[in-house]
Amino acid sequence: MRIFAFIIVIPLAFSLSCYQMSCDGKINSTSSNCVEFMSDHYSLKPCSHSNYTCPHPSHISTSTSLKCEYWIDKSLWDASSEQDYYGYSVVGKGDPCDPYGLVSTCDRDKNLVCYCPYGTCTCVAGLKYGENCAVDSTPCIDGYICSQKICTLKYSVKAGQNATDERACATGGPLVINGEYFTCKSAVVTAGTLPKSCSTNNDCISADGTDYSTCLCGMNTDGQAYCKLHYSDEPMINWREAARDGDWPRQIYWEFMSVNYPYLQGNIPSCLSTTWRDYGVYSNGEPASSLSGSFRMECVSAAIAAFLIC
């Protein structure tokens, strides 16, 4: 199950009490407990079949054990692209298209976009970097957004610079009013260095003192808690940029790290990779980029520098 929501919280006034996690050493059947409470720690027991996994170990409690279940998210890691995972068709110029991208999508590698000016949707050539999107209602090509009346690479506008869409901001937004203009807000990042160990949410303050993330018990042998990421911490930026670029394997990797960050820190039990299969794939490290075709970041960088179109 993919989790995207980040919750704004009120700082905790009490200190978390976290339990250690350790490996039991036994291999479970596909229906047995894979995480259970053992009076003073949580015991991990790998599932016997490679297509079975323990649910997210954070769902454990002192009164509830977790059982092995079919690994439904395996297809997320196995897919080579968004198209491969969702199974929609890629259509060409002039073809009918689904504006929501649920059934079909216009060919990204040919810079096509789904355009619905009169209620009928067809694939057309999208507006490229620097083209005027205020006069022409055609959408910008994938990875770009209309900001300051021109197609702008998502997440490329620095803090303090003008923008009219927060998705143009390198920090991911939000926009702030600066005189007569909207500008990109300074990055909200974790104070100090990552990972940030914690006892309460008060330890998870941002560097500018304006925001708190959540302090969560980790899944480590030390019983240590860690802070969730702030919106502009590096893994979060990597996730957004990989999604923008259509780099599916890296998107899934950085999404998993960003959403599960507190659980991935500290001294991780050696059997976690075979108990929680998603962690097992993640622990192989960042995958190579899957970018191909016309959308190449080196080309985008050159375009931005020289105001050219790739």
PDB file of C-alpha atoms in Angstrom:
ATOM      1  CA  MET A   1       0.000   0.000   0.000  1.00  0.00           C
ATOM      2  CA  ARG A   2       1.452   3.345  -1.032  1.00  0.00           C
ATOM      3  CA  ILE A   3       1.196   6.127   1.541  1.00  0.00           C
ATOM      4  CA  PHE A   4       1.446   9.773   0.444  1.00  0.00           C
ATOM      5  CA  ALA A   5      -0.127  11.843   3.199  1.00  0.00           C
ATOM      6  CA  PHE A   6       1.968  13.982   5.502  1.00  0.00           C
ATOM      7  CA  ILE A   7       0.205  15.226   8.620  1.00  0.00           C
ATOM      8  CA  ILE A   8       0.674  18.565  10.352  1.00  0.00           C
ATOM      9  CA  VAL A   9       0.938  17.845  14.064  1.00  0.00           C
ATOM     10  CA  ILE A  10       1.031  19.665  17.369  1.00  0.00           C
ATOM     11  CA  PRO A  11       4.369  19.004  19.151  1.00  0.00           C
ATOM     12  CA  LEU A  12       4.204  16.196  21.697  1.00  0.00           C
ATOM     13  CA  ALA A  13       4.671  17.172  25.324  1.00  0.00           C
ATOM     14  CA  PHE A  14       5.678  13.657  26.353  1.00  0.00           C
ATOM     15  CA  SER A  15       8.628  11.474  25.459  1.00  0.00           C
ATOM     16  CA  LEU A  16       8.198   8.411  23.257  1.00  0.00           C
ATOM     17  CA  SER A  17       8.997   5.004  24.666  1.00  0.00           C
ATOM     18  CA  CYS A  18      10.207   2.711  21.882  1.00  0.00           C
ATOM     19  CA  TYR A  19      10.930  -1.009  21.924  1.00  0.00           C
ATOM     20  CA  GLN A  20      13.882  -2.735  20.335  1.00  0.00           C
ATOM     21  CA  MET A  21      13.419  -5.048  17.360  1.00  0.00           C
ATOM     22  CA  SER A  22      15.412  -8.249  16.973  1.00  0.00           C
ATOM     23  CA  CYS A  23      15.517 -11.358  14.779  1.00  0.00           C
ATOM     24  CA  ASP A  24      13.985 -14.557  16.109  1.00  0.00           C
ATOM     25  CA  GLY A  25      15.943 -16.764  13.716  1.00  0.00           C
ATOM     26  CA  LYS A  26      12.994 -18.914  12.671  1.00  0.00           C
ATOM     27  CA  ILE A  27      11.363 -19.027   9.228  1.00  0.00           C
ATOM     28  CA  ASN A  28       7.590 -18.703   9.249  1.00  0.00           C
ATOM     29  CA  SER A  29       4.930 -20.325   7.143  1.00  0.00           C
ATOM     30  CA  THR A  30       2.843 -17.970   5.014  1.00  0.00           C
ATOM     31  CA  SER A  31       0.158 -17.753   7.715  1.00  0.00           C
ATOM     32  CA  SER A  32       2.250 -17.375  10.873  1.00  0.00           C
ATOM     33  CA  ASN A  33       3.138 -14.335  12.943  1.00  0.00           C
ATOM     34  CA  CYS A  34       6.023 -12.336  11.493  1.00  0.00           C
ATOM     35  CA  VAL A  35       6.238  -9.653  14.185  1.00  0.00           C
ATOM     36  CA  GLU A  36       5.139 -10.157  17.780  1.00  0.00           C
ATOM     37  CA  PHE A  37       5.770  -8.588  21.160  1.00  0.00           C
ATOM     38  CA  MET A  38       8.009 -10.573  23.517  1.00  0.00           C
ATOM     39  CA  SER A  39       7.608  -8.773  26.901  1.00  0.00           C
ATOM     40  CA  ASP A  40      10.461  -6.291  26.301  1.00  0.00           C
ATOM     41  CA  HIS A  41      11.085  -6.243  22.536  1.00  0.00           C
ATOM     42  CA  TYR A  42       9.537  -7.033  19.149  1.00  0.00           C
ATOM     43  CA  SER A  43      10.575 -10.287  17.511  1.00  0.00           C
ATOM     44  CA  LEU A  44      10.884 -10.469  13.709  1.00  0.00           C
ATOM     45  CA  LYS A  45      10.329 -13.766  11.881  1.00  0.00           C
ATOM     46  CA  PRO A  46      10.838 -13.873   8.074  1.00  0.00           C
ATOM     47  CA  CYS A  47       8.056 -15.254   5.888  1.00  0.00           C
ATOM     48  CA  SER A  48       8.998 -18.504   4.148  1.00  0.00           C
ATOM     49  CA  HIS A  49       7.784 -17.670   0.627  1.00  0.00           C
ATOM     50  CA  SER A  50       9.343 -14.877  -1.422  1.00  0.00           C
ATOM     51  CA  ASN A  51       5.881 -13.722  -2.540  1.00  0.00           C
ATOM     52  CA  TYR A  52       4.808 -13.185   1.074  1.00  0.00           C
ATOM     53  CA  THR A  53       5.770 -10.354   3.376  1.00  0.00           C
ATOM     54  CA  CYS A  54       5.071  -8.963   6.790  1.00  0.00           C
ATOM     55  CA  PRO A  55       2.811  -5.892   6.721  1.00  0.00           C
ATOM     56  CA  HIS A  56       4.469  -2.605   7.559  1.00  0.00           C
ATOM     57  CA  PRO A  57       6.135  -3.434  10.918  1.00  0.00           C
ATOM     58  CA  SER A  58       5.107  -0.052  12.333  1.00  0.00           C
ATOM     59  CA  HIS A  59       1.548  -1.454  12.547  1.00  0.00           C
ATOM     60  CA  ILE A  60       2.633  -3.669  15.428  1.00  0.00           C
ATOM     61  CA  SER A  61       1.511  -3.059  19.002  1.00  0.00           C
ATOM     62  CA  THR A  62       2.163  -4.785  22.301  1.00  0.00           C
ATOM     63  CA  SER A  63      -1.278  -6.406  22.033  1.00  0.00           C
ATOM     64  CA  THR A  64      -1.371  -7.209  18.296  1.00  0.00           C
ATOM     65  CA  SER A  65       0.880  -9.490  16.248  1.00  0.00           C
ATOM     66  CA  LEU A  66       1.365  -9.223  12.491  1.00  0.00           C
ATOM     67  CA  LYS A  67       0.956 -12.181  10.131  1.00  0.00           C
ATOM     68  CA  CYS A  68       2.565 -12.902   6.756  1.00  0.00           C
ATOM     69  CA  GLU A  69       0.453 -11.758   3.804  1.00  0.00           C
ATOM     70  CA  TYR A  70       0.696 -11.784   0.031  1.00  0.00           C
ATOM     71  CA  TRP A  71       3.182  -9.155  -1.175  1.00  0.00           C
ATOM     72  CA  ILE A  72       0.902  -6.968  -3.304  1.00  0.00           C
ATOM     73  CA  ASP A  73       3.435  -4.129  -3.655  1.00  0.00           C
ATOM     74  CA  LYS A  74       5.965  -6.364  -5.417  1.00  0.00           C
ATOM     75  CA  SER A  75       4.676  -5.027  -8.743  1.00  0.00           C
ATOM     76  CA  LEU A  76       5.691  -1.494  -7.724  1.00  0.00           C
ATOM     77  CA  TRP A  77       9.349  -2.501  -7.587  1.00  0.00           C
ATOM     78  CA  ASP A  78       9.213  -4.822 -10.596  1.00  0.00           C
ATOM     79  CA  ALA A  79       7.690  -2.256 -12.959  1.00  0.00           C
ATOM     80  CA  SER A  80      10.022  -0.461 -15.359  1.00  0.00           C
ATOM     81  CA  SER A  81       7.774   2.556 -15.867  1.00  0.00           C
ATOM     82  CA  GLU A  82       4.521   4.157 -14.800  1.00  0.00           C
ATOM     83  CA  GLN A  83       2.916   2.730 -17.940  1.00  0.00           C
ATOM     84  CA  ASP A  84       4.170  -0.750 -17.060  1.00  0.00           C
ATOM     85  CA  TYR A  85       2.762  -0.527 -13.533  1.00  0.00           C
ATOM     86  CA  TYR A  86      -0.649   0.968 -14.305  1.00  0.00           C
ATOM     87  CA  GLY A  87      -1.108  -0.826 -17.609  1.00  0.00           C
ATOM     88  CA  TYR A  88      -2.508   2.098 -19.569  1.00  0.00           C
ATOM     89  CA  SER A  89      -1.857   2.518 -23.281  1.00  0.00           C
ATOM     90  CA  VAL A  90       0.396   5.171 -24.846  1.00  0.00           C
ATOM     91  CA  VAL A  91      -1.265   6.974 -27.751  1.00  0.00           C
ATOM     92  CA  GLY A  92       0.093   9.168 -30.541  1.00  0.00           C
ATOM     93  CA  LYS A  93      -0.539  12.588 -32.036  1.00  0.00           C
ATOM     94  CA  GLY A  94      -4.179  13.172 -32.993  1.00  0.00           C
ATOM     95  CA  ASP A  95      -5.412  10.147 -31.058  1.00  0.00           C
ATOM     96  CA  PRO A  96      -8.177  10.433 -28.431  1.00  0.00           C
ATOM     97  CA  CYS A  97      -6.775  10.554 -24.899  1.00  0.00           C
ATOM     98  CA  ASP A  98      -7.824  10.346 -21.267  1.00  0.00           C
ATOM     99  CA  PRO A  99      -7.153  13.698 -19.521  1.00  0.00           C
ATOM    100  CA  TYR A 100      -6.808  11.889 -16.184  1.00  0.00           C
ATOM    101  CA  GLY A 101      -4.271   9.378 -17.512  1.00  0.00           C
ATOM    102  CA  LEU A 102      -6.155   6.389 -16.138  1.00  0.00           C
ATOM    103  CA  VAL A 103      -6.826   4.559 -19.408  1.00  0.00           C
ATOM    104  CA  SER A 104      -4.364   6.106 -21.833  1.00  0.00           C
ATOM    105  CA  THR A 105      -1.638   8.740 -21.883  1.00  0.00           C
ATOM    106  CA  CYS A 106      -0.067  10.734 -24.681  1.00  0.00           C
ATOM    107  CA  ASP A 107       3.454   9.738 -25.701  1.00  0.00           C
ATOM    108  CA  ARG A 108       5.755  11.583 -23.313  1.00  0.00           C
ATOM    109  CA  ASP A 109       8.864  10.849 -25.360  1.00  0.00           C
ATOM    110  CA  LYS A 110       7.315  12.756 -28.287  1.00  0.00           C
ATOM    111  CA  ASN A 111       6.352  15.721 -26.060  1.00  0.00           C
ATOM    112  CA  LEU A 112       2.638  15.110 -26.561  1.00  0.00           C
ATOM    113  CA  VAL A 113      -0.024  16.284 -24.120  1.00  0.00           C
ATOM    114  CA  CYS A 114      -3.747  15.645 -23.733  1.00  0.00           C
ATOM    115  CA  TYR A 115      -5.643  18.773 -24.802  1.00  0.00           C
ATOM    116  CA  CYS A 116      -9.417  19.220 -24.386  1.00  0.00           C
ATOM    117  CA  PRO A 117     -10.366  22.679 -25.710  1.00  0.00           C
ATOM    118  CA  TYR A 118     -13.945  21.862 -26.712  1.00  0.00           C
ATOM    119  CA  GLY A 119     -14.705  18.834 -24.566  1.00  0.00           C
ATOM    120  CA  THR A 120     -13.029  16.408 -26.982  1.00  0.00           C
ATOM    121  CA  CYS A 121      -9.580  15.303 -25.846  1.00  0.00           C
ATOM    122  CA  THR A 122      -6.772  14.550 -28.293  1.00  0.00           C
ATOM    123  CA  CYS A 123      -3.003  14.275 -28.156  1.00  0.00           C
ATOM    124  CA  VAL A 124      -1.211  17.374 -29.457  1.00  0.00           C
ATOM    125  CA  ALA A 125       2.303  18.785 -29.278  1.00  0.00           C
ATOM    126  CA  GLY A 126       2.714  20.432 -25.876  1.00  0.00           C
ATOM    127  CA  LEU A 127       4.263  23.811 -25.163  1.00  0.00           C
ATOM    128  CA  LYS A 128       7.980  23.596 -24.458  1.00  0.00           C
ATOM    129  CA  TYR A 129      10.329  25.458 -22.160  1.00  0.00           C
ATOM    130  CA  GLY A 130       9.949  29.237 -22.393  1.00  0.00           C
ATOM    131  CA  GLU A 131       6.829  29.196 -24.594  1.00  0.00           C
ATOM    132  CA  ASN A 132       3.982  31.529 -23.657  1.00  0.00           C
ATOM    133  CA  CYS A 133       1.333  29.517 -21.817  1.00  0.00           C
ATOM    134  CA  ALA A 134      -0.721  32.592 -20.912  1.00  0.00           C
ATOM    135  CA  VAL A 135      -1.749  33.211 -24.529  1.00  0.00           C
ATOM    136  CA  ASP A 136      -1.841  29.571 -25.695  1.00  0.00           C
ATOM    137  CA  SER A 137      -4.035  27.277 -23.562  1.00  0.00           C
ATOM    138  CA  THR A 138      -2.229  24.138 -24.734  1.00  0.00           C
ATOM    139  CA  PRO A 139      -0.660  22.419 -21.687  1.00  0.00           C
ATOM    140  CA  CYS A 140       3.096  22.468 -21.156  1.00  0.00           C
ATOM    141  CA  ILE A 141       4.936  19.238 -21.910  1.00  0.00           C
ATOM    142  CA  ASP A 142       5.320  16.696 -19.120  1.00  0.00           C
ATOM    143  CA  GLY A 143       7.678  17.862 -16.388  1.00  0.00           C
ATOM    144  CA  TYR A 144       6.893  21.543 -16.941  1.00  0.00           C
ATOM    145  CA  ILE A 145       4.352  23.918 -15.416  1.00  0.00           C
ATOM    146  CA  CYS A 146       2.941  27.301 -16.453  1.00  0.00           C
ATOM    147  CA  SER A 147       4.506  29.928 -14.182  1.00  0.00           C
ATOM    148  CA  GLN A 148       5.118  33.620 -14.880  1.00  0.00           C
ATOM    149  CA  LYS A 149       3.263  33.064 -18.187  1.00  0.00           C
ATOM    150  CA  ILE A 150       5.886  30.677 -19.582  1.00  0.00           C
ATOM    151  CA  CYS A 151       6.433  26.931 -19.407  1.00  0.00           C
ATOM    152  CA  THR A 152       8.885  26.386 -16.565  1.00  0.00           C
ATOM    153  CA  LEU A 153      10.655  23.228 -15.425  1.00  0.00           C
ATOM    154  CA  LYS A 154       8.979  21.973 -12.251  1.00  0.00           C
ATOM    155  CA  TYR A 155      10.980  22.520  -9.055  1.00  0.00           C
ATOM    156  CA  SER A 156      13.560  24.770 -10.737  1.00  0.00           C
ATOM    157  CA  VAL A 157      12.796  28.271  -9.399  1.00  0.00           C
ATOM    158  CA  LYS A 158      14.967  29.239  -6.428  1.00  0.00           C
ATOM    159  CA  ALA A 159      13.653  30.596  -3.134  1.00  0.00           C
ATOM    160  CA  GLY A 160      12.970  34.331  -3.321  1.00  0.00           C
ATOM    161  CA  GLN A 161      12.402  34.313  -7.078  1.00  0.00           C
ATOM    162  CA  ASN A 162       9.033  35.095  -8.658  1.00  0.00           C
ATOM    163  CA  ALA A 163       6.592  32.331  -9.546  1.00  0.00           C
ATOM    164  CA  THR A 164       2.849  31.955 -10.031  1.00  0.00           C
ATOM    165  CA  ASP A 165       2.630  28.208  -9.380  1.00  0.00           C
ATOM    166  CA  GLU A 166       4.215  26.632  -6.302  1.00  0.00           C
ATOM    167  CA  ARG A 167       5.167  23.542  -8.313  1.00  0.00           C
ATOM    168  CA  ALA A 168       7.724  25.698 -10.112  1.00  0.00           C
ATOM    169  CA  CYS A 169       9.576  26.243  -6.821  1.00  0.00           C
ATOM    170  CA  ALA A 170      12.690  24.188  -6.111  1.00  0.00           C
ATOM    171  CA  THR A 171      11.445  23.854  -2.534  1.00  0.00           C
ATOM    172  CA  GLY A 172       8.071  22.574  -3.712  1.00  0.00           C
ATOM    173  CA  GLY A 173       6.346  25.689  -2.400  1.00  0.00           C
ATOM    174  CA  PRO A 174       4.387  27.326  -1.000  1.00  0.00           C
ATOM    175  CA  LEU A 175       4.290  30.766  -2.590  1.00  0.00           C
ATOM    176  CA  VAL A 176       4.522  33.873  -0.407  1.00  0.00           C
ATOM    177  CA  ILE A 177       3.445  37.442  -1.194  1.00  0.00           C
ATOM    178  CA  ASN A 178       6.387  39.777  -1.726  1.00  0.00           C
ATOM    179  CA  GLY A 179       5.071  43.222  -2.591  1.00  0.00           C
ATOM    180  CA  GLU A 180       3.163  42.966  -5.855  1.00  0.00           C
ATOM    181  CA  TYR A 181       4.492  39.482  -6.665  1.00  0.00           C
ATOM    182  CA  PHE A 182       4.419  35.906  -5.469  1.00  0.00           C
ATOM    183  CA  THR A 183       7.809  34.384  -4.703  1.00  0.00           C
ATOM    184  CA  CYS A 184       8.994  30.900  -3.752  1.00  0.00           C
ATOM    185  CA  LYS A 185       9.323  30.355  -0.023  1.00  0.00           C
ATOM    186  CA  SER A 186      12.664  29.388   1.521  1.00  0.00           C
ATOM    187  CA  ALA A 187      13.158  25.657   1.954  1.00  0.00           C
ATOM    188  CA  VAL A 188      11.664  24.035   5.065  1.00  0.00           C
ATOM    189  CA  VAL A 189      14.350  21.535   6.101  1.00  0.00           C
ATOM    190  CA  THR A 190      15.194  19.636   9.259  1.00  0.00           C
ATOM    191  CA  ALA A 191      17.344  21.544  11.738  1.00  0.00           C
ATOM    192  CA  GLY A 192      20.784  19.966  12.086  1.00  0.00           C
ATOM    193  CA  THR A 193      21.770  16.842  10.185  1.00  0.00           C
ATOM    194  CA  LEU A 194      19.857  13.810   8.962  1.00  0.00           C
ATOM    195  CA  PRO A 195      18.831  11.432  10.343  1.00  0.00           C
ATOM    196  CA  LYS A 196      17.519  13.329  13.381  1.00  0.00           C
ATOM    197  CA  SER A 197      16.977  11.210  16.493  1.00  0.00           C
ATOM    198  CA  CYS A 198      14.220  12.424  18.794  1.00  0.00           C
ATOM    199  CA  SER A 199      12.213  11.880  21.953  1.00  0.00           C
ATOM    200  CA  THR A 200       9.295  14.212  21.159  1.00  0.00           C
ATOM    201  CA  ASN A 201       7.997  16.228  18.210  1.00  0.00           C
ATOM    202  CA  ASN A 202       9.732  19.232  19.763  1.00  0.00           C
ATOM    203  CA  ASP A 203      13.027  17.701  18.598  1.00  0.00           C
ATOM    204  CA  CYS A 204      11.770  17.686  15.002  1.00  0.00           C
ATOM    205  CA  ILE A 205      11.698  21.422  14.398  1.00  0.00           C
ATOM    206  CA  SER A 206      12.648  22.865  11.028  1.00  0.00           C
ATOM    207  CA  ALA A 207      15.799  24.925  10.563  1.00  0.00           C
ATOM    208  CA  ASP A 208      13.783  28.158  10.340  1.00  0.00           C
ATOM    209  CA  GLY A 209      11.767  27.315  13.455  1.00  0.00           C
ATOM    210  CA  THR A 210       8.401  27.468  11.671  1.00  0.00           C
ATOM    211  CA  ASP A 211       7.408  23.821  11.384  1.00  0.00           C
ATOM    212  CA  TYR A 212       7.551  20.485  13.218  1.00  0.00           C
ATOM    213  CA  SER A 213       7.592  17.000  11.745  1.00  0.00           C
ATOM    214  CA  THR A 214       6.641  13.861  13.692  1.00  0.00           C
ATOM    215  CA  CYS A 215       8.842  11.850  16.033  1.00  0.00           C
ATOM    216  CA  LEU A 216       8.280   8.122  15.382  1.00  0.00           C
ATOM    217  CA  CYS A 217       9.685   4.942  16.882  1.00  0.00           C
ATOM    218  CA  GLY A 218      12.093   3.337  14.453  1.00  0.00           C
ATOM    219  CA  MET A 219      12.537  -0.319  13.562  1.00  0.00           C
ATOM    220  CA  ASN A 220      16.003  -0.746  14.981  1.00  0.00           C
ATOM    221  CA  THR A 221      17.828  -2.781  17.601  1.00  0.00           C
ATOM    222  CA  ASP A 222      18.320   0.296  19.816  1.00  0.00           C
ATOM    223  CA  GLY A 223      14.698   1.279  20.477  1.00  0.00           C
ATOM    224  CA  GLN A 224      15.472   4.737  19.058  1.00  0.00           C
ATOM    225  CA  ALA A 225      12.966   7.175  17.544  1.00  0.00           C
ATOM    226  CA  TYR A 226      13.663   9.418  14.538  1.00  0.00           C
ATOM    227  CA  CYS A 227      12.032  12.489  12.976  1.00  0.00           C
ATOM    228  CA  LYS A 228      10.005  12.346   9.782  1.00  0.00           C
ATOM    229  CA  LEU A 229      11.361  14.451   6.962  1.00  0.00           C
ATOM    230  CA  HIS A 230      10.432  18.047   6.268  1.00  0.00           C
ATOM    231  CA  TYR A 231       9.108  18.925   2.822  1.00  0.00           C
ATOM    232  CA  SER A 232      12.412  20.202   1.413  1.00  0.00           C
ATOM    233  CA  ASP A 233      14.801  17.640   2.903  1.00  0.00           C
ATOM    234  CA  GLU A 234      16.963  16.022   0.232  1.00  0.00           C
ATOM    235  CA  PRO A 235      15.116  12.677  -0.098  1.00  0.00           C
ATOM    236  CA  MET A 236      11.836  14.543  -0.591  1.00  0.00           C
ATOM    237  CA  ILE A 237      13.384  16.701  -3.315  1.00  0.00           C
ATOM    238  CA  ASN A 238      14.801  13.601  -5.022  1.00  0.00           C
ATOM    239  CA  TRP A 239      11.341  11.997  -4.953  1.00  0.00           C
ATOM    240  CA  ARG A 240       9.644  15.004  -6.569  1.00  0.00           C
ATOM    241  CA  GLU A 241      12.331  15.386  -9.210  1.00  0.00           C
ATOM    242  CA  ALA A 242      12.259  11.688 -10.139  1.00  0.00           C
ATOM    243  CA  ALA A 243       8.455  11.870 -10.479  1.00  0.00           C
ATOM    244  CA  ARG A 244       8.782  15.010 -12.613  1.00  0.00           C
ATOM    245  CA  ASP A 245      11.309  13.344 -14.893  1.00  0.00           C
ATOM    246  CA  GLY A 246       9.257  10.166 -15.308  1.00  0.00           C
ATOM    247  CA  ASP A 247      12.039   8.067 -13.772  1.00  0.00           C
ATOM    248  CA  TRP A 248       9.858   5.338 -12.233  1.00  0.00           C
ATOM    249  CA  PRO A 249      12.465   3.120 -10.465  1.00  0.00           C
ATOM    250  CA  ARG A 250      14.077   6.125  -8.774  1.00  0.00           C
ATOM    251  CA  GLN A 251      10.674   7.631  -7.991  1.00  0.00           C
ATOM    252  CA  ILE A 252       9.585   4.487  -6.116  1.00  0.00           C
ATOM    253  CA  TYR A 253      12.938   4.266  -4.303  1.00  0.00           C
ATOM    254  CA  TRP A 254      12.898   7.891  -3.086  1.00  0.00           C
ATOM    255  CA  GLU A 255       9.172   7.748  -2.313  1.00  0.00           C
ATOM    256  CA  PHE A 256       9.737   4.711  -0.107  1.00  0.00           C
ATOM    257  CA  MET A 257      12.635   6.418   1.679  1.00  0.00           C
ATOM    258  CA  SER A 258      10.749   9.693   2.136  1.00  0.00           C
ATOM    259  CA  VAL A 259       7.546   8.173   3.499  1.00  0.00           C
ATOM    260  CA  ASN A 260       9.283   5.592   5.703  1.00  0.00           C
ATOM    261  CA  TYR A 261      12.349   7.599   6.711  1.00  0.00           C
ATOM    262  CA  PRO A 262      12.161   7.154  10.533  1.00  0.00           C
ATOM    263  CA  TYR A 263      11.782   3.386  10.144  1.00  0.00           C
ATOM    264  CA  LEU A 264      14.921   3.068   7.996  1.00  0.00           C
ATOM    265  CA  GLN A 265      17.376   4.654  10.433  1.00  0.00           C
ATOM    266  CA  GLY A 266      19.654   3.267  13.133  1.00  0.00           C
ATOM    267  CA  ASN A 267      20.886  -0.294  13.521  1.00  0.00           C
ATOM    268  CA  ILE A 268      18.412  -2.283  11.434  1.00  0.00           C
ATOM    269  CA  PRO A 269      17.876  -5.979  12.342  1.00  0.00           C
ATOM    270  CA  SER A 270      19.557  -8.200   9.758  1.00  0.00           C
ATOM    271  CA  CYS A 271      16.347 -10.124   9.019  1.00  0.00           C
ATOM    272  CA  LEU A 272      14.201  -7.055   8.261  1.00  0.00           C
ATOM    273  CA  SER A 273      14.875  -7.413   4.519  1.00  0.00           C
ATOM    274  CA  THR A 274      13.310 -10.892   4.456  1.00  0.00           C
ATOM    275  CA  THR A 275      10.555 -10.003   6.926  1.00  0.00           C
ATOM    276  CA  TRP A 276       9.432  -6.793   5.238  1.00  0.00           C
ATOM    277  CA  ARG A 277      10.028  -7.432   1.513  1.00  0.00           C
ATOM    278  CA  ASP A 278       9.680  -3.785   0.514  1.00  0.00           C
ATOM    279  CA  TYR A 279      12.617  -2.940   2.750  1.00  0.00           C
ATOM    280  CA  GLY A 280      14.555  -5.814   1.178  1.00  0.00           C
ATOM    281  CA  VAL A 281      14.279  -4.260  -2.288  1.00  0.00           C
ATOM    282  CA  TYR A 282      14.956  -0.766  -0.946  1.00  0.00           C
ATOM    283  CA  SER A 283      18.104  -1.956   0.841  1.00  0.00           C
ATOM    284  CA  ASN A 284      19.644  -2.855  -2.547  1.00  0.00           C
ATOM    285  CA  GLY A 285      20.241   0.885  -2.995  1.00  0.00           C
ATOM    286  CA  GLU A 286      19.180   3.560  -5.440  1.00  0.00           C
ATOM    287  CA  PRO A 287      18.444   2.044  -8.866  1.00  0.00           C
ATOM    288  CA  ALA A 288      19.979   3.330 -12.080  1.00  0.00           C
ATOM    289  CA  SER A 289      18.022   5.984 -13.946  1.00  0.00           C
ATOM    290  CA  SER A 290      15.456   4.703 -16.439  1.00  0.00           C
ATOM    291  CA  LEU A 291      15.334   7.935 -18.446  1.00  0.00           C
ATOM    292  CA  SER A 292      15.441   7.482 -22.181  1.00  0.00           C
ATOM    293  CA  GLY A 293      14.170   9.116 -25.334  1.00  0.00           C
ATOM    294  CA  SER A 294      13.756  12.847 -25.697  1.00  0.00           C
ATOM    295  CA  PHE A 295      13.345  13.677 -22.023  1.00  0.00           C
ATOM    296  CA  ARG A 296      16.932  13.769 -20.728  1.00  0.00           C
ATOM    297  CA  MET A 297      17.976  15.945 -17.832  1.00  0.00           C
ATOM    298  CA  GLU A 298      21.289  16.888 -19.439  1.00  0.00           C
ATOM    299  CA  CYS A 299      19.276  18.246 -22.365  1.00  0.00           C
ATOM    300  CA  VAL A 300      16.924  20.083 -20.028  1.00  0.00           C
ATOM    301  CA  SER A 301      19.852  21.666 -18.203  1.00  0.00           C
ATOM    302  CA  ALA A 302      21.342  22.855 -21.476  1.00  0.00           C
ATOM    303  CA  ALA A 303      17.995  24.247 -22.561  1.00  0.00           C
ATOM    304  CA  ILE A 304      17.650  26.234 -19.366  1.00  0.00           C
ATOM    305  CA  ALA A 305      21.188  27.577 -19.626  1.00  0.00           C
ATOM    306  CA  ALA A 306      20.923  28.594 -23.272  1.00  0.00           C
ATOM    307  CA  PHE A 307      17.132  29.172 -23.495  1.00  0.00           C
ATOM    308  CA  LEU A 308      16.911  26.492 -26.165  1.00  0.00           C
ATOM    309  CA  ILE A 309      14.447  23.694 -26.724  1.00  0.00           C
ATOM    310  CA  CYS A 310      15.721  20.112 -26.570  1.00  0.00           C
TER     311      CYS A 310
END
